Short mmCIF file of N, CA and C in Angstrom, two decimals:
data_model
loop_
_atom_site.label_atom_id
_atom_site.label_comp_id
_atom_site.label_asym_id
_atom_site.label_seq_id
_atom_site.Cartn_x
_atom_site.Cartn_y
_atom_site.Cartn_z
N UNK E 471 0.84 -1.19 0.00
CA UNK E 471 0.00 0.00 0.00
C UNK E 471 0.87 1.24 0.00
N UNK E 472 0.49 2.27 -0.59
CA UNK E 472 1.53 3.42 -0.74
C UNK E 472 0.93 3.96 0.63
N UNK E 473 2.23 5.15 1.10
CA UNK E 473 1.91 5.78 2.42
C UNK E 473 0.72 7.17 2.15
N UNK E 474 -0.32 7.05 3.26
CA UNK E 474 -1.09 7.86 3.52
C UNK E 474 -2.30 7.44 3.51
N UNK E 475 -1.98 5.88 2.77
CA UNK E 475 -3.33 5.46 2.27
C UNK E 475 -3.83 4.11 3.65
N UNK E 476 -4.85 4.50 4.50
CA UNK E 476 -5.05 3.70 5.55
C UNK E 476 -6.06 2.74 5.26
N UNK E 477 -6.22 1.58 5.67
CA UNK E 477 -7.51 0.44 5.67
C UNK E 477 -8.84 0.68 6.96
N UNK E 478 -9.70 1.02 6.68
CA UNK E 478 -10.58 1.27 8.11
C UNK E 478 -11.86 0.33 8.20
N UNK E 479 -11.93 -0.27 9.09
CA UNK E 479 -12.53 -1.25 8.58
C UNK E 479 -14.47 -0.70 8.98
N UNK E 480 -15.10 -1.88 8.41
CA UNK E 480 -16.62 -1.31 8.39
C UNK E 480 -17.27 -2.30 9.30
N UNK E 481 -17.65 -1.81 10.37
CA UNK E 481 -19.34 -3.16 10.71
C UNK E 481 -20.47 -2.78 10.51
N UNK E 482 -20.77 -3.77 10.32
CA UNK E 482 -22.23 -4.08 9.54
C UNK E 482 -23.27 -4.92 10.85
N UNK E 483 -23.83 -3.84 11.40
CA UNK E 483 -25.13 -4.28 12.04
C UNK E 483 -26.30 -4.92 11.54
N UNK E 484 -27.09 -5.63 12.42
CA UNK E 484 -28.14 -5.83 11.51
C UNK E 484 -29.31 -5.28 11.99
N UNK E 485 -30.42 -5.23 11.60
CA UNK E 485 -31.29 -3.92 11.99
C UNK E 485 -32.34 -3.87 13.23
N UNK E 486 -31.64 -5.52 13.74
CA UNK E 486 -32.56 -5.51 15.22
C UNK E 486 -31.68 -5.20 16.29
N UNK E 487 -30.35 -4.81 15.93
CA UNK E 487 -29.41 -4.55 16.85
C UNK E 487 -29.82 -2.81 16.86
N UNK E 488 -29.77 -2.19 15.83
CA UNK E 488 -29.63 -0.83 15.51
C UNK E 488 -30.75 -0.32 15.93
N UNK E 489 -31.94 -1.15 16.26
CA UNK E 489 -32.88 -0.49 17.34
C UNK E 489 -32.60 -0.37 18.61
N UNK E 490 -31.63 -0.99 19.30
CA UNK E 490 -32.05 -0.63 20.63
C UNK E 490 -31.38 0.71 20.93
N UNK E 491 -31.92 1.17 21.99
CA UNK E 491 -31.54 2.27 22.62
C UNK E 491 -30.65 2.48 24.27
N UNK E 492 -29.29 2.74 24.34
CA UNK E 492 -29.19 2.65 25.78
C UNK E 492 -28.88 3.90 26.26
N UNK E 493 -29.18 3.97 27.52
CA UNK E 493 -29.28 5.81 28.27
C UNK E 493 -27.92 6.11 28.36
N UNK E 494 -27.66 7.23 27.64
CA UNK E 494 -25.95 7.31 27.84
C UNK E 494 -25.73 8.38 29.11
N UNK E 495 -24.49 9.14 29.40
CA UNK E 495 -24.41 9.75 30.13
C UNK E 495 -25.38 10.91 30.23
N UNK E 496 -25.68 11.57 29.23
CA UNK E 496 -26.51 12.98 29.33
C UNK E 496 -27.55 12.40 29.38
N UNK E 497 -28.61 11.10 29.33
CA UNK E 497 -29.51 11.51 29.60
C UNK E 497 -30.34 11.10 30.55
N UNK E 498 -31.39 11.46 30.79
CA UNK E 498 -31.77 10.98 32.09
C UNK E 498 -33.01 10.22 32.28
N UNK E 499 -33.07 9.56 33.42
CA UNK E 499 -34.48 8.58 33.76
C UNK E 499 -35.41 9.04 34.11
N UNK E 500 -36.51 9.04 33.80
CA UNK E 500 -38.03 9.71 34.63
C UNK E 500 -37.79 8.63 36.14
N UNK E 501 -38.17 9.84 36.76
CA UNK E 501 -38.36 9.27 38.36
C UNK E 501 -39.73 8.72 38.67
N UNK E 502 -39.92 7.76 39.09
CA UNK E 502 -40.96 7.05 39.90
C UNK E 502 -41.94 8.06 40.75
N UNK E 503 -43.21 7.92 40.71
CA UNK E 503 -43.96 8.90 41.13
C UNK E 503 -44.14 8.80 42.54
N UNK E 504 -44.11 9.77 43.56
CA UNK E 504 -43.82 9.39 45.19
C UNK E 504 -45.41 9.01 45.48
N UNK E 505 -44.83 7.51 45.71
CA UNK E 505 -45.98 6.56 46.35
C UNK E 505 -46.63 6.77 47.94
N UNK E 506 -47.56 6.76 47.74
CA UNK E 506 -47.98 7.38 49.09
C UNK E 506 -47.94 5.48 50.37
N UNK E 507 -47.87 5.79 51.26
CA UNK E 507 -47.74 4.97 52.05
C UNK E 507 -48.61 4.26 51.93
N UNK E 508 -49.19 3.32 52.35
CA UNK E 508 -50.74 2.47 53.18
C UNK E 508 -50.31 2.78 54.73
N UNK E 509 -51.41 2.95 55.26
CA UNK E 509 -51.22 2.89 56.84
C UNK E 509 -51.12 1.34 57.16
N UNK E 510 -51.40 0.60 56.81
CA UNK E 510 -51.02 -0.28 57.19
C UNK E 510 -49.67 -1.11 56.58
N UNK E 511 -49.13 -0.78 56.13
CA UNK E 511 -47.72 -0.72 55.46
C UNK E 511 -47.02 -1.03 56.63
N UNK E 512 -46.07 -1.44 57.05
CA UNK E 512 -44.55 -1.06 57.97
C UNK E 512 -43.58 -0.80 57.64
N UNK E 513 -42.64 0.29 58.13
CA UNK E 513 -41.83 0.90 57.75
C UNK E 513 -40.81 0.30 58.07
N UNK E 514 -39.64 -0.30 57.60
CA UNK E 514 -38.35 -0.85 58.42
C UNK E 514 -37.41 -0.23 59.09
N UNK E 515 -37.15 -0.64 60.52
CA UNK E 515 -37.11 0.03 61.48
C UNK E 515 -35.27 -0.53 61.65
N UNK E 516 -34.46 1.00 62.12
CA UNK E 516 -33.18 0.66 62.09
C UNK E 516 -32.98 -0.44 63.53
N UNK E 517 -32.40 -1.50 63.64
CA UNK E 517 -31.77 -2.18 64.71
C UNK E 517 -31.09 -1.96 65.62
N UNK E 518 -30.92 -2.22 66.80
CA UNK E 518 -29.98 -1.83 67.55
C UNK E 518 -28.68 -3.19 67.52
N UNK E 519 -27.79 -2.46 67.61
CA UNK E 519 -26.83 -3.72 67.95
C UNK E 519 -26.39 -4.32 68.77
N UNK E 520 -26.82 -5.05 68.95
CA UNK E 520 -26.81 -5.77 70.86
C UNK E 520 -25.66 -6.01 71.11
N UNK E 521 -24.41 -6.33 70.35
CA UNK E 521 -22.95 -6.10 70.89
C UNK E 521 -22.76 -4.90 71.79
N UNK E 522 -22.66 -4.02 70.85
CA UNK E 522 -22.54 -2.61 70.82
C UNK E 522 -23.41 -1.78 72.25
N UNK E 523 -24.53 -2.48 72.43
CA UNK E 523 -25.46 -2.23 73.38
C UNK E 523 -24.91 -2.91 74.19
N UNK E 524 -24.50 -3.70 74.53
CA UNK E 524 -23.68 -4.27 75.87
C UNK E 524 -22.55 -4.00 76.81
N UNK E 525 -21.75 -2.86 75.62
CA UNK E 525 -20.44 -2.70 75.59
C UNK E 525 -20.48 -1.13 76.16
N UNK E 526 -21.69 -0.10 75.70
CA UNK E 526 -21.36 1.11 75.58
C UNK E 526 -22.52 1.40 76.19
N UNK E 527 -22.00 2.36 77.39
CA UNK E 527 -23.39 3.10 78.09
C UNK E 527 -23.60 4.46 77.59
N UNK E 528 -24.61 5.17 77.69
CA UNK E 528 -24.79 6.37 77.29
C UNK E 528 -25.33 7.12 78.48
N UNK E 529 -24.33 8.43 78.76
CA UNK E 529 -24.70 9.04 80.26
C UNK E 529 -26.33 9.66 80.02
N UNK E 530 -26.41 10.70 80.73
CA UNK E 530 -27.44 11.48 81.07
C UNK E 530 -27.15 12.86 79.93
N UNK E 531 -26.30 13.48 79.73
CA UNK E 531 -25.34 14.08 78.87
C UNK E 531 -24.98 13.80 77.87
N UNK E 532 -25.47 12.58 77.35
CA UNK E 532 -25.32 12.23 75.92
C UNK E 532 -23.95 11.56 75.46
N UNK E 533 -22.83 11.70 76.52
CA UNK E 533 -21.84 11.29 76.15
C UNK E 533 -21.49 9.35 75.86
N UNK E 534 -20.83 8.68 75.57
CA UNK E 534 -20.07 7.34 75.42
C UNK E 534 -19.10 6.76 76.22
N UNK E 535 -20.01 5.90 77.11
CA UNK E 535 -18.57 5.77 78.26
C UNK E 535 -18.69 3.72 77.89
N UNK E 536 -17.32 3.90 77.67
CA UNK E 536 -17.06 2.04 77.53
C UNK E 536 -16.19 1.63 78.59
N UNK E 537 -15.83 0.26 78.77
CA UNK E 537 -14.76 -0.38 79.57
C UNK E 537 -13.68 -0.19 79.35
N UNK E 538 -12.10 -0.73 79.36
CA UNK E 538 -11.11 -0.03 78.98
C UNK E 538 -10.70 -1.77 78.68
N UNK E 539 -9.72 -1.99 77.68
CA UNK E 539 -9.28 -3.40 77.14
C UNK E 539 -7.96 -3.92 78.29
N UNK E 540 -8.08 -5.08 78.21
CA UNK E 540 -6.74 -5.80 79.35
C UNK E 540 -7.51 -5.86 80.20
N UNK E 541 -8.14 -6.00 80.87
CA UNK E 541 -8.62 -6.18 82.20
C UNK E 541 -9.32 -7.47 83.01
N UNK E 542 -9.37 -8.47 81.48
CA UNK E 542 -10.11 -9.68 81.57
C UNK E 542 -9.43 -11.17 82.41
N UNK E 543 -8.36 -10.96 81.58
CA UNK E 543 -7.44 -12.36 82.04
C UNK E 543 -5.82 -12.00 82.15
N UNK E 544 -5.22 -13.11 82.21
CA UNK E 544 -3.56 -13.09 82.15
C UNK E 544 -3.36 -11.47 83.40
N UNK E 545 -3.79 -11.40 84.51
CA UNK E 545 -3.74 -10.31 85.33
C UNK E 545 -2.22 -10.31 85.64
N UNK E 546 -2.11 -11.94 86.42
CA UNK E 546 -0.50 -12.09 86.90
C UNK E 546 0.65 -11.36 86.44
N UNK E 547 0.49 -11.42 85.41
CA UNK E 547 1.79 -10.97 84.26
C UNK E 547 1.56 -9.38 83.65
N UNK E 548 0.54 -8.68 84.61
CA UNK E 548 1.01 -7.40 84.22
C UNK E 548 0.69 -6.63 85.44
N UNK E 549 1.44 -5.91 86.04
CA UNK E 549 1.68 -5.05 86.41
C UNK E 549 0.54 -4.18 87.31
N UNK E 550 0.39 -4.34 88.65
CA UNK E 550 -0.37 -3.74 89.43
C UNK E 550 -0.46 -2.22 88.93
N UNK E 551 0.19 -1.37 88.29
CA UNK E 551 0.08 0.13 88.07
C UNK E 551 -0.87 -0.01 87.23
N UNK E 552 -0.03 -1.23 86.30
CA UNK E 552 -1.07 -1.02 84.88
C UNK E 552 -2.64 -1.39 85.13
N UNK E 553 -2.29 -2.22 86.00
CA UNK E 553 -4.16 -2.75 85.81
C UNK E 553 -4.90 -1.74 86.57
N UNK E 554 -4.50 -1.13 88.04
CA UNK E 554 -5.09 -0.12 88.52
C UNK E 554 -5.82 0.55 87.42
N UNK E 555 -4.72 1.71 86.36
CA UNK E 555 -4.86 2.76 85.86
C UNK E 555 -6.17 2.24 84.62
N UNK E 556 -6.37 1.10 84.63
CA UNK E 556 -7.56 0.31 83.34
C UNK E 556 -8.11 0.42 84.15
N UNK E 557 -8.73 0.57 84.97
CA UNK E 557 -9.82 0.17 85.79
C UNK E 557 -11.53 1.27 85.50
N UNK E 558 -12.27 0.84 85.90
CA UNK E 558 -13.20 1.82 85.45
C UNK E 558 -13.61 2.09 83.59
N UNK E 559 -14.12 3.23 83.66
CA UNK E 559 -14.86 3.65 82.07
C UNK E 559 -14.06 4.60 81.61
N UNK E 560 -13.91 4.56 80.31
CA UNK E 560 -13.11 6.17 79.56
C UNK E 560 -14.60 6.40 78.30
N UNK E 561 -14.63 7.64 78.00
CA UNK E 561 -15.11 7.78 77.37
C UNK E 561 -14.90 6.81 75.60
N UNK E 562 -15.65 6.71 74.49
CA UNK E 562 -15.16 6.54 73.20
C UNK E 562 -14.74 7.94 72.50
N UNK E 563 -13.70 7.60 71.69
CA UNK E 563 -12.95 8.16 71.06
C UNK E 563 -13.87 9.01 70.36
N UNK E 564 -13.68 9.80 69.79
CA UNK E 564 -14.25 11.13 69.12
C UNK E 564 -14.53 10.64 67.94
N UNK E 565 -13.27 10.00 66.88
CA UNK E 565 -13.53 9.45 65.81
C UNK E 565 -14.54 8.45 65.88
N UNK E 566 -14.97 8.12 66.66
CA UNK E 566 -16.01 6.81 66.71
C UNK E 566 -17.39 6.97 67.08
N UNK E 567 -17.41 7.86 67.68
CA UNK E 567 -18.36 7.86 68.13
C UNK E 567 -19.88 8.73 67.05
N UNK E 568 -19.87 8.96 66.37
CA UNK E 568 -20.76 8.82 65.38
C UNK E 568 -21.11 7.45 64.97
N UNK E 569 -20.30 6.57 64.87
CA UNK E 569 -20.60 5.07 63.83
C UNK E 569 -21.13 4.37 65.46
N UNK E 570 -20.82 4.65 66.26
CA UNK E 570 -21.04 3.58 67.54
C UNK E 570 -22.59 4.58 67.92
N UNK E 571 -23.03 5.72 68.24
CA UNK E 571 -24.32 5.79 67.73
C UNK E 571 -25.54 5.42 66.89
N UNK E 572 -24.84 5.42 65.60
CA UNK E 572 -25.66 4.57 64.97
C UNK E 572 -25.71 3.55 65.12
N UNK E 573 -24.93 2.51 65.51
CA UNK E 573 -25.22 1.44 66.03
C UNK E 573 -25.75 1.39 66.74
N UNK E 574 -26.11 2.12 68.01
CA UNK E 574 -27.36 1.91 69.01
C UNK E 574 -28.66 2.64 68.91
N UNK E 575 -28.48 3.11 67.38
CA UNK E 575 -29.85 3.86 67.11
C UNK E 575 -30.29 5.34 67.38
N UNK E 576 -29.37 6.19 68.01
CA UNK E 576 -29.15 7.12 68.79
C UNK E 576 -28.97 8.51 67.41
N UNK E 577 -29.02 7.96 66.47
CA UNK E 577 -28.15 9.27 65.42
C UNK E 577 -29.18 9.39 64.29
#
């Protein structure tokens, strides 16, 4: 073939393909018309998580107070300071405490 001259090739649909239609990016779906309830319908209701509910009290104040970790077993082998200073509740962490709300339904 001399230069400049390119091969491009052709497909050939057939004409039950070339009907369909698929929604590309620009365009858009008609929305579903807002269905009104039945009263007698039930609505699904978020869970509580009974781990989570076992683990984490919630004051009067709204705050997150949990147990502190180590405190269960293997006592011997650590350290009277250390176990003292575990003793009791610390609050949950700041970062957490949104997701550990929703887990008890609270958010």
């Amino acid at each position: 073939m001399p230069d400049g001259v390119f091969r491009t090739a052709v497909t050939v649909t057939s004409p039950a393909h070339s009907a369909v239609v698929t929604p590309g990016l620009g365009e858009t779906h008609q929305q579903q018309p807002n269905r009104q309830l039945d009263p007698k319908e039930k609505i699904m209701k978020q869970k509580t998580h009974k781990g989570t509910a076992k683990r984490v009290k919630i004051t009067g104040s709204g705050k997150l107070r949990r147990e502190q970790a180590n405190r269960r077993h293997l006592l011997e082998g650590k350290p009277s300071t250390r176990t003292r200073r575990l003793k009791g509740t610390t609050d949950v962490d700041k970062a957490d405490t949104r997701r550990v709300k929703r887990l008890l339904g609270k958010a």
